[in-house]
Structures are given as C-alpha cells and as structure tokens.
XYZ file of C-alpha atoms in Angstrom:
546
model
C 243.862 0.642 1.800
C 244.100 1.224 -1.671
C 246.815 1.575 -4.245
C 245.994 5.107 -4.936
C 246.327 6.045 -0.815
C 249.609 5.301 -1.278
C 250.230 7.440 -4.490
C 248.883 10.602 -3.359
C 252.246 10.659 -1.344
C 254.668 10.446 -3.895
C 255.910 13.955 -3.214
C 256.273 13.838 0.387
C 260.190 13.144 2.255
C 262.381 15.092 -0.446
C 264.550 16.247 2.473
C 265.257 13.016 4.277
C 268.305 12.665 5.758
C 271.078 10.144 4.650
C 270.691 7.892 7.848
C 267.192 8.108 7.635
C 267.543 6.878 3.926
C 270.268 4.540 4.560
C 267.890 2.768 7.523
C 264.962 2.572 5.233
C 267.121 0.719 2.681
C 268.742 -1.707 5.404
C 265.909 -3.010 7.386
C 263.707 -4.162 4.172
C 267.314 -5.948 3.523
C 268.034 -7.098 6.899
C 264.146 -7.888 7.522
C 264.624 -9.651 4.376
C 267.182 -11.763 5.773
C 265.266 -12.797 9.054
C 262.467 -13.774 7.036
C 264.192 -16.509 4.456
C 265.481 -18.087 7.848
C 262.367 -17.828 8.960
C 262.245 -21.766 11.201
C 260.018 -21.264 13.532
C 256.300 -20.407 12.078
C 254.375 -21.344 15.429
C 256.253 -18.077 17.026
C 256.433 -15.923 13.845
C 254.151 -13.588 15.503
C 256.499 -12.896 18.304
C 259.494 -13.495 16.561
C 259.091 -10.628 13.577
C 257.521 -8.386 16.221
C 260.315 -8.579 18.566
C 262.841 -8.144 16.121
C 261.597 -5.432 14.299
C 261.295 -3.610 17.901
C 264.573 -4.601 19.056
C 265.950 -3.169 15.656
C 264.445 0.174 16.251
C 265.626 0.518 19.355
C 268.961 -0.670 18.640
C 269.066 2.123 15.607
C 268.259 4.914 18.413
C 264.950 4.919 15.810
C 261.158 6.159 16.972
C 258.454 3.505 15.404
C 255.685 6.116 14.792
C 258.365 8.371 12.825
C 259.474 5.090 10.499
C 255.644 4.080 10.263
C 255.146 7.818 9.289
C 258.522 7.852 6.758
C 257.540 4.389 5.217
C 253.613 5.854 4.618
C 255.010 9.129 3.203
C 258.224 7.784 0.540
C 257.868 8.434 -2.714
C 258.533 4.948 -3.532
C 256.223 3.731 -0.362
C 254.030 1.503 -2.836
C 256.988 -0.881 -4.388
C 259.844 -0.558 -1.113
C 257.539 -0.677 1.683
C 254.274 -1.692 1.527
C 255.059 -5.343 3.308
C 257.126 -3.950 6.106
C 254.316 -1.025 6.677
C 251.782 -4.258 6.753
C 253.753 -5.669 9.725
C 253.708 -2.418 11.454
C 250.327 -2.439 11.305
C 249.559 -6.442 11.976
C 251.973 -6.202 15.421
C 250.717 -2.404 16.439
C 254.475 -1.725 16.269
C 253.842 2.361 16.835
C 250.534 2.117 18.318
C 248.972 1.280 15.322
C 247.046 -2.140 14.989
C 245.210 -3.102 12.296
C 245.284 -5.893 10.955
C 242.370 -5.664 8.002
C 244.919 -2.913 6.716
C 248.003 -5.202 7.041
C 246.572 -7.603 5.051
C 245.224 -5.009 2.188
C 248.667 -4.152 2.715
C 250.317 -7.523 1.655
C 247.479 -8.092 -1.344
C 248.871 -4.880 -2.382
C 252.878 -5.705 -2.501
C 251.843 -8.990 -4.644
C 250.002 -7.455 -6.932
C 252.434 -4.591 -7.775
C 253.935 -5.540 -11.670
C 257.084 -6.336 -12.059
C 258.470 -8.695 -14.808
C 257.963 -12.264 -14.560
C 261.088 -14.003 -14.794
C 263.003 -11.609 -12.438
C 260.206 -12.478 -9.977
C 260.178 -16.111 -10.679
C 263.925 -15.591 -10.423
C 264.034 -13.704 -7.172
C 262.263 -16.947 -5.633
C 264.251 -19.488 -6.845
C 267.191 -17.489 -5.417
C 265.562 -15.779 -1.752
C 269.097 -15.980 -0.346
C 271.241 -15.084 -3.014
C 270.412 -11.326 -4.145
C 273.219 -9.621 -3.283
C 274.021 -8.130 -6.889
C 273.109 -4.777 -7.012
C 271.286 -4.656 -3.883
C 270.352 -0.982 -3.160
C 268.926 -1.070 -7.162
C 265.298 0.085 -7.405
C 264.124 -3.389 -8.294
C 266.602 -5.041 -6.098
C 263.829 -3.372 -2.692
C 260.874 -3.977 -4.758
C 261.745 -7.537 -5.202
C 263.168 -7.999 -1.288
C 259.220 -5.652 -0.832
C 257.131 -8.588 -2.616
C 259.018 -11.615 -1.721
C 258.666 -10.262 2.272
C 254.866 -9.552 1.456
C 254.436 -13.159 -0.291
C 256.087 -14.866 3.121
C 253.807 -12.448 5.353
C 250.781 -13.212 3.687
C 250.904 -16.711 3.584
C 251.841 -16.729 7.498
C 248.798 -14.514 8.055
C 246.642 -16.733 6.331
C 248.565 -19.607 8.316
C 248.124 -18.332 11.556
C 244.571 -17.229 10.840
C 242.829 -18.491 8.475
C 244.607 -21.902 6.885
C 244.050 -24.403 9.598
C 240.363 -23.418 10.268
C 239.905 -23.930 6.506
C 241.863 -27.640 6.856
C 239.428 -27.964 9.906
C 236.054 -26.734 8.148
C 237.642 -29.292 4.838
C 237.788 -32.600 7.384
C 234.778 -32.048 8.818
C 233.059 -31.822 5.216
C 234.525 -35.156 3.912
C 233.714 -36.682 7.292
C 230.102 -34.939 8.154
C 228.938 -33.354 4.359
C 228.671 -30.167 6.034
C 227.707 -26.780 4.753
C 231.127 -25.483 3.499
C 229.826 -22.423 2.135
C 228.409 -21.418 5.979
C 231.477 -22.327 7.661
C 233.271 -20.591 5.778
C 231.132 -17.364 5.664
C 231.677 -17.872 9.471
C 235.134 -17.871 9.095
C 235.378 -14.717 6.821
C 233.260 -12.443 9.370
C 235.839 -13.813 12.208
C 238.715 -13.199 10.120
C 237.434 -9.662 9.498
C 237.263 -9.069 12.883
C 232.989 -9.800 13.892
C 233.023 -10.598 17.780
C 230.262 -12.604 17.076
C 231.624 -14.304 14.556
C 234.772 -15.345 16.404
C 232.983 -16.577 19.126
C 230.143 -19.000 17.008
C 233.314 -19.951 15.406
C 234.987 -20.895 18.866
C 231.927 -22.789 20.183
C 232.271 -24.375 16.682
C 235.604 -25.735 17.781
C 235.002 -26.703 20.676
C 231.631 -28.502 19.819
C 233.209 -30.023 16.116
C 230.178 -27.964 14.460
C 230.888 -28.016 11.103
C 234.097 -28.500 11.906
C 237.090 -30.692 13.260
C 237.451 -30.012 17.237
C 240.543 -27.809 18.262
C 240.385 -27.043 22.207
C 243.130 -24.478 21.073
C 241.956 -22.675 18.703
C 238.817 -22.182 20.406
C 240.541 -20.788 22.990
C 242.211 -18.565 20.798
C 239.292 -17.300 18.816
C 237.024 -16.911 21.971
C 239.860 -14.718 23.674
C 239.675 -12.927 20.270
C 236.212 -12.238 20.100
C 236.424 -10.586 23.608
C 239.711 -8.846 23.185
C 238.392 -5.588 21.977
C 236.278 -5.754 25.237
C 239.450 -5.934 27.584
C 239.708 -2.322 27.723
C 236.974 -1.975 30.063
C 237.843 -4.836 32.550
C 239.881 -2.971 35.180
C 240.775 -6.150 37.377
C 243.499 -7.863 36.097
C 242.678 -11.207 38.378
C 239.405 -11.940 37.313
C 240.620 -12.150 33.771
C 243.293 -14.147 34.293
C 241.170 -16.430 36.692
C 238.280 -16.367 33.538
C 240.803 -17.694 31.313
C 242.242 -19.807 33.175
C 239.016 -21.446 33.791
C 237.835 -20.908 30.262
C 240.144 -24.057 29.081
C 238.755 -26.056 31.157
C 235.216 -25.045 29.997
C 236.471 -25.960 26.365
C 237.628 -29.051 27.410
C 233.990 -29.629 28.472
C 234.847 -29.570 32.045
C 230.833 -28.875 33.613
C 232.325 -26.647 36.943
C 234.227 -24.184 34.667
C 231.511 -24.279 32.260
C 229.220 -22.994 35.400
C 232.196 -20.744 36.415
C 232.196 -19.233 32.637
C 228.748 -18.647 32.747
C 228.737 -16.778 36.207
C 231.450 -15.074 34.517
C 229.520 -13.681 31.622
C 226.141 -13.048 33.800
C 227.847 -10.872 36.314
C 231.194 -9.487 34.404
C 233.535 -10.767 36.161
C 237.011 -10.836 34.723
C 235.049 -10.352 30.673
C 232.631 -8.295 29.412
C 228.860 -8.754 30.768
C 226.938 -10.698 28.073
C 223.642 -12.722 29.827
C 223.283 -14.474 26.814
C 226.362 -16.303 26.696
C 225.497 -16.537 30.234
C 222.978 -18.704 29.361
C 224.479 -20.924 26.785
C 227.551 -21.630 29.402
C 225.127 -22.428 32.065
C 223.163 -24.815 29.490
C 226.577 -26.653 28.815
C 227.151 -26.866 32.597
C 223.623 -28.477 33.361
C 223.787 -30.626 30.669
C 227.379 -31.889 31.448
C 225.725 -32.774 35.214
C 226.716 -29.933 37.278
C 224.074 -29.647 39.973
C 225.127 -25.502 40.385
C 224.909 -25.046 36.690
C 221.456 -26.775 36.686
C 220.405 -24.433 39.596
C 221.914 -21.148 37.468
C 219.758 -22.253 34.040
C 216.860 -22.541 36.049
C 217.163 -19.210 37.527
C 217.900 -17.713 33.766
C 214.260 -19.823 32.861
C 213.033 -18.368 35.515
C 214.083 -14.260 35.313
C 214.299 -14.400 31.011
C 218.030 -14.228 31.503
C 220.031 -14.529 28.192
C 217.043 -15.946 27.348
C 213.469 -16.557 26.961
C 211.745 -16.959 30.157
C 210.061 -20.090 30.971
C 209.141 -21.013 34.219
C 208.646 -24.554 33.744
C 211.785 -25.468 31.858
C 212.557 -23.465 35.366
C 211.098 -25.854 37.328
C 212.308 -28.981 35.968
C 216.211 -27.494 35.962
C 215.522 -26.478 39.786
C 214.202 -30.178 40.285
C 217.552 -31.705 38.876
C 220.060 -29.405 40.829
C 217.844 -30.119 44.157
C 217.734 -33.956 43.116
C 221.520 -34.027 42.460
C 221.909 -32.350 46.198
C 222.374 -28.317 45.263
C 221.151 -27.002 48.370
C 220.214 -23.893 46.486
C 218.724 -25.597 43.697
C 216.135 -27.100 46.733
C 215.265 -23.549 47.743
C 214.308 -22.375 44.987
C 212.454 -25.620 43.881
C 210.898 -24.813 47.409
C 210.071 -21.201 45.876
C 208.218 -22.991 42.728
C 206.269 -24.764 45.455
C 205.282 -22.109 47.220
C 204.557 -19.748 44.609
C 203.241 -22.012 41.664
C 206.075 -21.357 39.458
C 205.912 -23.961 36.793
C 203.991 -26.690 38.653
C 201.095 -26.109 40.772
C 201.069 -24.461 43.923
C 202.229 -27.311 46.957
C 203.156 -25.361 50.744
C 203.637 -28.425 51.852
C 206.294 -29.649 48.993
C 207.466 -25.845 49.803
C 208.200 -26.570 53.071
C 209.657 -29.403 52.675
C 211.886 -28.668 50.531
C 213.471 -25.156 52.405
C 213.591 -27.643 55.290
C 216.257 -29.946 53.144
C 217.673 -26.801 51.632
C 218.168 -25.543 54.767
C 219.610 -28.537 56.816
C 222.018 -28.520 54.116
C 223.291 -25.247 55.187
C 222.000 -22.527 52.315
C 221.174 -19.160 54.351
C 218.305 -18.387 52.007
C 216.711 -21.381 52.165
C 216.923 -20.939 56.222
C 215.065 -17.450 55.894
C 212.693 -19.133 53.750
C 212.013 -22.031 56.028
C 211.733 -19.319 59.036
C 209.065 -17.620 56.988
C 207.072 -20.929 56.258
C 207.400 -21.143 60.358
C 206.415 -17.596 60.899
C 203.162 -17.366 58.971
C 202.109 -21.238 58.611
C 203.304 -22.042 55.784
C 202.946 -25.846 54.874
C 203.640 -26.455 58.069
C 202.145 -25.202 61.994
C 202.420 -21.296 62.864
C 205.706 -21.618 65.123
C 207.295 -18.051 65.828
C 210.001 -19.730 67.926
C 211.034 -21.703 64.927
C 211.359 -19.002 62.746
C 213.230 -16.552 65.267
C 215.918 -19.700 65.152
C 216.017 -20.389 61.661
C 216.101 -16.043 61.112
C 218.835 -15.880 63.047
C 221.093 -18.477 61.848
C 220.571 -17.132 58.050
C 220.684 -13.510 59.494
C 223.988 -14.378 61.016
C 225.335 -16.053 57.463
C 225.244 -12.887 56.229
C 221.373 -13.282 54.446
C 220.325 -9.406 54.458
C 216.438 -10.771 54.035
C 216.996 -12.628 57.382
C 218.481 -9.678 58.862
C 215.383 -7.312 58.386
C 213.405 -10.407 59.203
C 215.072 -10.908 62.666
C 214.638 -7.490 63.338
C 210.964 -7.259 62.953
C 211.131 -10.130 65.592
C 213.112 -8.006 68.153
C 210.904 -5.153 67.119
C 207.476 -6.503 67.591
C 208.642 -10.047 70.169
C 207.949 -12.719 67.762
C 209.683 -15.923 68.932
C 211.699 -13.496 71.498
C 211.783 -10.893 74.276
C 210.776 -7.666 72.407
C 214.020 -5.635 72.449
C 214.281 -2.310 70.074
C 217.806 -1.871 70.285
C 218.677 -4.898 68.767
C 215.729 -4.370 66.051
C 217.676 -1.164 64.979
C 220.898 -3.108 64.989
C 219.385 -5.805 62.933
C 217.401 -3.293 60.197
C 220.966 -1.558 60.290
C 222.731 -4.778 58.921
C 220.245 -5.470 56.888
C 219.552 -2.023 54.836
C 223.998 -1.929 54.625
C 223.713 -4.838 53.188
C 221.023 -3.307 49.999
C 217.854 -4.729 51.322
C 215.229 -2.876 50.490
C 213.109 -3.490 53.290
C 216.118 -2.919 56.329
C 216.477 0.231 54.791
C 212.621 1.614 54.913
C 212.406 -0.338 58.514
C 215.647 1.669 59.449
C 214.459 4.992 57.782
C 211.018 4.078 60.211
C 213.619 3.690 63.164
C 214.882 6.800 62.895
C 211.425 8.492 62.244
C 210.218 7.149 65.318
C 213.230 6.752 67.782
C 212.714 3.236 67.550
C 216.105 1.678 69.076
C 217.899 4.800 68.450
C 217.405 8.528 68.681
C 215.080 10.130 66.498
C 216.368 11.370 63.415
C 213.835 12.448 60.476
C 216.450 13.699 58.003
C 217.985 10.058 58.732
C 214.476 8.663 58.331
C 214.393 10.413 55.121
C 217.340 9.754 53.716
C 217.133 5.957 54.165
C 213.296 6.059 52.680
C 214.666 7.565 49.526
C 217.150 4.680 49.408
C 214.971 2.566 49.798
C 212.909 3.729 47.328
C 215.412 3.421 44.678
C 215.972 -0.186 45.415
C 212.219 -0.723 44.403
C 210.537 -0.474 47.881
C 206.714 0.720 47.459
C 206.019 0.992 51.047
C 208.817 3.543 50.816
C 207.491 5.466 48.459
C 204.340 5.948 50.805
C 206.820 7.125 53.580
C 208.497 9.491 51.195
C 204.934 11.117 50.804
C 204.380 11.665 54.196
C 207.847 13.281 54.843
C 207.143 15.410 51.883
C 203.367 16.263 53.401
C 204.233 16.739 56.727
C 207.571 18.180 56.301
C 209.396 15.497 58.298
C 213.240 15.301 56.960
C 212.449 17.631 54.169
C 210.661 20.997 53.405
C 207.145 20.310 52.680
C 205.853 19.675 49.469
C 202.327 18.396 49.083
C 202.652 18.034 45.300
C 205.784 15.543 45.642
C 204.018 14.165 48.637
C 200.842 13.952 45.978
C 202.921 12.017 43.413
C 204.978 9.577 46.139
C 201.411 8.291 46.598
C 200.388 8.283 43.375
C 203.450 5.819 42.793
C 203.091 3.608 45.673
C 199.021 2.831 45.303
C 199.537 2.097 41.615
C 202.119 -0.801 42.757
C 199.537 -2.014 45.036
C 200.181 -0.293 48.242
C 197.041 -0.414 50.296
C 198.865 2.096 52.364
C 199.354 4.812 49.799
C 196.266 4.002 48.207
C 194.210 5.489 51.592
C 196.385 8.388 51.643
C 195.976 8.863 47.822
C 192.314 9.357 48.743
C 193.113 11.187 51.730
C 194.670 13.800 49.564
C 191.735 13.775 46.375
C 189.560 14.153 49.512
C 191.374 17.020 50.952
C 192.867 18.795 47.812
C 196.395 17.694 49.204
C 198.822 18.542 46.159
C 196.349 17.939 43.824
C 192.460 18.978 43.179
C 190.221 17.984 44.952
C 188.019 15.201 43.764
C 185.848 12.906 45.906
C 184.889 10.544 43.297
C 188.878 9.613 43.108
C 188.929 9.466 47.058
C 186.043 6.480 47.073
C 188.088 4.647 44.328
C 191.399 4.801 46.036
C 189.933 4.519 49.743
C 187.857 1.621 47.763
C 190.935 0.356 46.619
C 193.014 0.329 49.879
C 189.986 -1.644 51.689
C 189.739 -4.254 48.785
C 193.961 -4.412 49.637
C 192.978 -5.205 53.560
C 193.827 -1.619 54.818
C 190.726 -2.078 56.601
C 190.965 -0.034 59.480
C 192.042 3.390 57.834
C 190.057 3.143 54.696
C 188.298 6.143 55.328
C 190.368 8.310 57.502
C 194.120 9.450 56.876
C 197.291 7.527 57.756
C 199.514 8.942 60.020
C-alpha cells in the first residue's frame, strides 16, 4: 500500500456522524493507552487482538464498517494508518494481511512531522494529555502506536530469527546473506520458504536450533493449506506429532512423513514425504527405513532408485520390520536392486510372514503355489492365502478364491470362490473385481448376471486391469451387458494386446481377420495372432476366444 492509496480518499466521510467521529478519536487514544502498558510482548498478538475486538463489541461497533471508516477519513494517512495496520495483521473484519499491515506501519513512521515534538512525544508516551483531540495530538498517538507495532512485528517475526541466523555466523561463518534471503521470502509469506527455514531450525542450518520456532514457521508454511483439510483430528493428531518430529523423535518423523505422502491431517506433498521418511531411517526407525525404500523404489518425492531401495529394505528387515522383509523378499524375487535370488525370496516372505505381515503371507502362499524358491505345495499356499485373506489382504482374497474356484489346496467349491472374489474386488483389487465381473458372466457361484459382469469389468478396468479390458471387448462384441459395439469392442482389444495381453492380442487378430470394428487386414491378424503365441496363448492363436 502506498501513500497515495490513501490520498485518493481524502474526500470521502463528510457526513459522519458525531459518535462515529467521537469513536474514531477515542480508540487511537484508548489503543494508545493499552499499548504504553504494553507488559506482556510474548502475548501481544492475542492481547491487542482481543482488545481491539472486545472494544468493538463493547461500542455496539461493526469491524468491517470501522476498517471501511478508518480506509475512507480524510485524515486516514496521519490518524489511522497504525490502527488500520492492526486490522489488517489480526484479520479483525475478515481482512488479513499482513504484507499490508506492515506497509501500513512503514507508512505511519515515515509521515513528517517536526522533530522535536516527535522526539518529545517519546520521551513523554504517557503524559499527552494537553490538547488531546488536536490534529497533531492523533498523528503523534498514530506514529508512536505504529513505531511500538512495528517493532513487535519485527519481534515476533523477524528479530529472533535474525539473533538466530547472527549466532550461528559467529559460531559456524555461515552465509548470512542466504539466510537471510531465506528469511525475507518467509517473512513475505513463500510456503517454501517458511518451511526450508523451519527444517533450518530444527537442523541448526545456518542457524541456532529453536524446536519452537520451527514449529511455528512449519505450521506457517502450511497454514494457507488448512482450508482444504476437512478433518479436524488428523490435524491436530499431525501437529501433535509434528513436535515430536522436531525434537528428532524417529516414530513421529515416520508418522510426519506418512502424513505428507497420503494427506492426512496436512496438505499432500510426496516430497516432504520423502525428506521426513529420510530423517526417520536415518534416526533408526525400522518403519521409516521400510517407507524410504518404498519412495526409492516407486520415485516417490523423489528420484527413483531401486538399489538405494534395496539396501533401505535390507535395514528395516534387519532391524525386524516385518514389512521391510517382504518387500526385501520382493527385491529377491524380482531383481530389484540386487540380482534375482527365489530362494533369498522365499526366505525372506517366510520370516516376513511368521512375523505376522498379511502381505508377506500372500506372498509366501504364492512362492508355495507356483514353486517359487521353494517345492510346488498348493496345500501350503491355500493356508498361508487364507490367513492373509482373512487379515483383510484383498490380493489374498482373489487369490483364495481362485483356489475354491479351480480346487487348489482344497475341495473345489464355487460359492465360496464368488464370496471370496466379492471381498476381494470391495476391497479395490483389481483382479477380484474382473474374477467377480467373470462370476457373474458365467453363473459361477452365483446367478448369472451380464450387466453385473459388465459393470464390474469396467471397474476393473479403471483400476488398471488389462485382462479386463479384453472382457470389456467381448461384452461390447457380443453384446453381453451392453448393446453391441464392434468398434469399442475393436479398441478394448486394441488396449489390452498393447499392454501385453496374449488374450486380447488373439482376438485383436480375430477381428483384423474378420473386419470386426475395424478393416479387415490379414497381415495385422498374423502379427497379433503371432504375438499372442510368442505370449503362450498357444492354444487359440489362430482361432477366436470365446
């Protein structure tokens, strides 16, 4: 805000009233008088703010009229500018600003007024009582308020970080000109800013380490974020935990980072994510170890790198996290950042899960299921499916269905297949839902239902699932669930054989063959029936699936 802002108003409230005159006039006085009393400069904030309020209210006064009355005065610039500021610092009317409030104190100490009766007015803050409704009498009372706000603002905000950024620099030799560059963008009101600055704090970057005022300064940097967060518990649980993730405490730290990764109780931000989980792992906590790996892993908040991935999985399952072990286990069995071991694999789902973690017991049951680093043992994995399936593991659950479904490690029973693939595709699994949507199509465990069928292939596909994209062709080529279509049948193909479905890839060539939502081409047909056989659809590479 400028000078001249102010100006442009001079001819605005010719008609006030006398109360609304007299009012103006008596609470720069009476604010006056709070201010030189002014103790207590750790509560200023709500001090001033409260008793500005509790002054309106008591003078049967509105706060956005006043604000409005104050802007508009002709004499706004010299009475009112430093009582306007605080309107603006506090949002008293709804209005919070605090960039303007301070343009707004810079502006009441640099209004001109003669030296000696300002020098004067300070040597004597309690004793102007000559006079006092005189012009100069308020702009005096105006600057000397202005002088005391400013310097509190600067106080509150910006005076101990520069006493912290000064210690550090005699002690360290730091760069002062950084830290305090830092500190200007934070001031100013960069999220970013205030929340390097926080870590700064906490850390003693550059700085002398204040567990409070990074507190204050993270909460800050997220405050303008707040709006969106609808449940008030998680944010009181995030900062709860949040000072003890200052105070370097490595399970908060892990909680904080959860926090940021999934948005719980703060805004989502994977990349803080990241640097939480990094203090976590490096404090000792086997779960934030685990949590860093997976972020190596998936590229989460940042760069991914599947053998820092590895060796932060190898730590957590070391230190006892049982889901740090399966997913070491996954490494193993996929080659993730050390070379492919089923054996290591295996033996580490086993430990993971002995030690009770559901996934690694679906994992384990698959090793038993198809041999892996270990003996083919369909028993085995009907056990170890069921106990994760019945933790709540929605993997497990499809799993154990296809075992009721086709009698692997069981009596063959379809009823409790459906009831299984129904858990499981509730739950979001991808797979329950295009085994239930194949339930329904086929009046497997249940009556037969193709709109169902369809329905449950389409959500399916949207979690991702390619085989369901081939069943969403057929429904839209044979008109099961849906009114035919051969050129959406045509392009559900088309999307499941270019993500590898050996499946869709025959029936891609089926249709090039046939001139099935698209024209006919039998050069296409041998690449994609090609394709399909090369994928191990062996016994259908030539002839249409049905």
């Amino acid at each position: 805000m400028s000078s001249n802002l102010l100006d442009n108003n001079t001819n605005m409230n010719t008609n006030l009233s006398k109360d609304d005159k007299d009012f103006l006039k008596n609470i720069i006085k009476d604010f006056y008088r709070k201010i030189i009393e002014m103790k207590d400069f750790n509560n200023f904030e709500d001090i001033f703010s409260e008793w500005i309020i509790n002054y309106l209210e008591i003078n049967n006064k509105d706060s956005k009229k006043i604000l409005e009355l104050m802007e508009n005065h002709k004499k706004s610039k010299f009475w009112f500018t430093s009582i306007i500021g605080i309107f603006y610092q506090f949002g008293i009317g709804n209005y919070l600003d605090k960039k303007k409030a301070l343009e707004l104190y810079l502006l009441t100490i640099n209004i001109e007024i003669e030296k000696n009766n300002l020098n004067e007015e300070f040597n004597k803050l309690h004793l102007i009582e000559v006079n006092i409704n005189s012009f100069n009498s308020l702009k005096n009372k105006n600057i000397i308020i202005g002088k005391y706000l400013l310097s509190l603002f600067y106080y509150k905000d910006i005076i101990l970080d520069i006493e912290g950024f000064n210690y550090n620099h005699r002690t360290e030799n730091s760069n002062q000109n950084e830290s305090i560059k830092l500190l200007k963008l934070a001031k100013e009101g960069n999220s970013d800013a205030q929340y390097n600055l926080a870590i700064c704090y906490m850390d003693g970057l550059g700085i002398q380490k204040n567990e409070k005022r990074a507190f204050d300064w993270l909460l800050k940097s997220e405050q303008s974020k707040y709006l969106d967060i609808l449940n008030k518990h998680e944010k009181e649980e995030f900062e709860r935990d949040l000072k003890l993730a200052i105070a370097n405490n490595p399970l908060a730290q892990n909680y904080i980072g959860y926090c940021y990764e999934n948005g719980k109780g703060v805004y989502k931000n994977e990349k803080k994510a990241y640097e939480w989980y990094l203090k976590s792992a490096d404090g000792g906590n086997v779960e934030g170890q685990c949590n860093l790996g997976y972020c190596y892993e998936n590229g989460i908040g940042t760069e991914k790198n599947e053998i820092e991935a590895f060796e932060w999985y190898l730590k957590s399952a070391d230190g006892g996290n049982v889901e740090g072990q399966c997913y070491l286990g996954y490494c193993y069995e996929n080659g993730i950042g050390i070379d492919k071991d089923e054996t290591k694999a295996f033996e580490w789902y086993l430990e993971s899960a002995e030690g009770g973690s559901i996934e690694g017991q679906c994992n384990l049951g698959y090793c038993y299921e198809n041999g892996i680093g270990t003996d083919q043992d369909e028993i085995k994995a009907f056990e170890w499916y069921s106990e994760s399936a019945e933790n709540g593991n929605e993997t497990a659950q499809n799993n154990l269905g296809d075992c009721y479904q086709y009698g692997k490690g069981t009596d063959k029973d379809e009823i409790k297949a459906f009831e299984w693939y129904f858990e499981s595709a509730n739950a979001e699994c991808p797979e329950g839902q295009r085994n239930l949507g194949f339930c329904y199509a086929n009046g497997i465990g249940t009556e037969k239902n193709e709109t169902k069928a369809f329905e449950w292939y389409l959500k399916s596909v949207e979690n991702g699932n390619i085989m369901a994209q081939n069943n969403l062709g057929d429904c839209y080529q044979h008109g099961k669930g849906i009114d035919k279509n051969e050129t959406k049948a045509f392009e559900w193909y088309l999307k499941s054989a270019i993500a590898g479905c050996s499946y869709a890839q025959c029936n891609l060539g089926y249709c090039y063959a046939n001139g099935i939502g698209t024209d006919k081409n039998e050069t296409k047909a041998f690449e994609w029936y090609l394709k399909s056989a090369e994928n191990g659809d062996i016994t259908k590479q030539f002839g249409h699936l049905l």
